[in-house]
């Protein structure tokens, strides 16, 4: 799960920066991490990432990259938080209550400071830190 969480955070960073080329360049690492995740967990095929077993599509534009990334990001962020990667890997989970696809979406970040991948420069700071090295779990 660690490589998958880190690869997902890297995709989120590319989308937050409105950098489609970086997003596309990071897709192979995500696919590799996703393949390893499914091979390493016999229950993964029936879990929250099952719809994404083939990875995320190479997108023609930022909007078409963000649409499938949103539910994928939610699933990975929730798994990372449940498996305490926010503590052991220094990842933070942020949440946007205005996410375009789900209305409430989460994402992983390696660095501090809200950088919303679902809106990028349009609303970069839209979101709240909900779990991470600087937060206390309840």
Coordinates of C-alpha atoms in Angstrom, one line a residue:
X1 CA 0.0 0.0 0.0
X2 CA 2.9 2.4 0.7
X3 CA 4.1 2.7 -2.9
X4 CA 0.5 3.1 -4.1
X5 CA -0.2 5.9 -1.5
X6 CA 3.0 7.7 -2.5
X7 CA 2.3 7.4 -6.2
X8 CA -1.3 8.7 -5.6
X9 CA 0.1 11.7 -3.7
X10 CA 2.4 12.4 -6.6
X11 CA -0.5 12.3 -9.1
X12 CA -2.4 14.7 -6.7
X13 CA 0.5 17.1 -6.7
X14 CA 0.6 17.1 -10.5
X15 CA -3.1 17.8 -10.8
X16 CA -2.9 20.5 -8.1
X17 CA -0.2 22.2 -10.2
X18 CA -2.4 21.9 -13.3
X19 CA 0.5 19.9 -14.9
X20 CA -1.0 17.4 -17.3
X21 CA 2.4 16.3 -18.6
X22 CA 3.6 15.4 -15.0
X23 CA 0.3 13.6 -14.4
X24 CA 0.8 11.5 -17.5
X25 CA 4.5 10.9 -16.7
X26 CA 3.5 9.5 -13.2
X27 CA 0.8 7.1 -14.5
X28 CA 3.2 4.2 -15.1
X29 CA 4.5 4.4 -11.5
X30 CA 0.9 4.3 -10.3
X31 CA 0.1 1.3 -12.5
X32 CA 3.1 -0.5 -11.2
X33 CA 2.2 0.2 -7.6
X34 CA -1.5 -0.7 -8.2
X35 CA -0.4 -4.1 -9.8
X36 CA 1.8 -4.8 -6.8
X37 CA -1.1 -3.9 -4.4
X38 CA -3.5 -6.3 -6.1
X39 CA -0.9 -9.1 -6.2
X40 CA 0.0 -8.6 -2.6
X41 CA -3.5 -8.5 -1.2
X42 CA -5.9 -11.4 -2.0
X43 CA -8.9 -9.4 -0.9
X44 CA -8.0 -6.3 -3.0
X45 CA -10.0 -7.5 -6.0
X46 CA -13.2 -7.1 -4.0
X47 CA -12.2 -3.9 -2.1
X48 CA -12.6 -0.2 -2.8
X49 CA -9.9 -0.2 -5.5
X50 CA -11.5 -3.0 -7.5
X51 CA -12.9 -0.6 -10.1
X52 CA -9.4 0.7 -10.7
X53 CA -7.6 -2.6 -11.2
X54 CA -6.5 -1.4 -14.7
X55 CA -5.2 1.9 -13.3
X56 CA -6.3 5.4 -14.3
X57 CA -6.7 6.4 -18.0
X58 CA -4.2 8.6 -19.8
X59 CA -6.2 11.8 -20.1
X60 CA -6.5 14.2 -23.0
X61 CA -6.9 17.2 -20.6
X62 CA -7.0 18.1 -16.9
X63 CA -10.7 17.8 -16.6
X64 CA -10.7 14.2 -18.0
X65 CA -7.7 13.4 -15.6
X66 CA -9.5 14.8 -12.5
X67 CA -12.8 13.0 -13.0
X68 CA -11.6 9.4 -12.5
X69 CA -8.9 10.5 -10.1
X70 CA -11.4 11.8 -7.6
X71 CA -13.0 8.4 -6.6
X72 CA -9.7 6.7 -6.9
X73 CA -8.0 9.3 -4.6
X74 CA -10.8 8.9 -2.0
X75 CA -10.3 5.1 -1.9
X76 CA -6.5 5.3 -1.6
X77 CA -6.6 8.1 1.0
X78 CA -9.0 6.1 3.1
X79 CA -6.9 3.0 2.9
X80 CA -3.7 5.0 3.7
X81 CA -5.4 6.6 6.8
X82 CA -6.8 3.3 8.0
X83 CA -3.4 1.7 7.7
X84 CA -1.7 4.6 9.5
X85 CA 0.5 5.7 6.6
X86 CA -0.3 9.2 7.7
X87 CA 1.9 8.6 10.7
X88 CA 4.6 6.2 9.3
X89 CA 5.1 7.9 5.9
X90 CA 4.4 11.5 6.7
X91 CA 1.5 11.7 4.3
X92 CA -1.4 14.0 5.0
X93 CA -5.0 13.5 4.1
X94 CA -7.0 16.6 2.9
X95 CA -10.7 16.8 2.2
X96 CA -12.6 19.1 -0.1
X97 CA -16.3 19.4 0.6
X98 CA -16.9 20.9 -2.8
X99 CA -15.4 18.2 -5.0
X100 CA -16.9 18.2 -8.4
X101 CA -17.7 14.5 -8.8
X102 CA -18.5 13.2 -5.3
X103 CA -19.3 16.4 -3.4
X104 CA -16.8 15.4 -0.7
X105 CA -13.4 14.0 -1.7
X106 CA -10.1 13.3 0.0
X107 CA -6.5 13.2 -1.3
X108 CA -3.0 12.5 -0.1
X109 CA -0.2 15.0 0.0
X110 CA 3.5 14.6 0.8
X111 CA 3.9 18.3 1.8
X112 CA 2.1 20.7 4.1
X113 CA -0.4 23.3 2.8
X114 CA -3.6 22.6 1.0
X115 CA -3.1 21.9 -2.7
X116 CA -6.4 20.8 -4.1
X117 CA -6.0 18.4 -7.1
X118 CA -9.6 18.5 -8.1
X119 CA -9.6 22.2 -8.9
X120 CA -5.9 23.1 -9.2
X121 CA -5.2 26.8 -9.6
X122 CA -8.9 27.6 -9.7
X123 CA -9.3 26.8 -6.0
X124 CA -5.9 25.5 -4.9
X125 CA -6.5 26.2 -1.2
X126 CA -10.0 24.6 -1.1
X127 CA -9.9 21.8 1.5
X128 CA -9.0 20.9 5.1
X129 CA -6.3 18.8 6.6
X130 CA -8.1 15.9 8.3
X131 CA -5.2 13.5 9.0
X132 CA -1.5 13.6 9.0
X133 CA 1.7 14.1 10.9
X134 CA 0.5 17.3 12.5
X135 CA -3.0 16.2 13.4
X136 CA -4.2 14.1 16.3
X137 CA -6.4 11.1 15.6
X138 CA -9.6 10.9 17.6

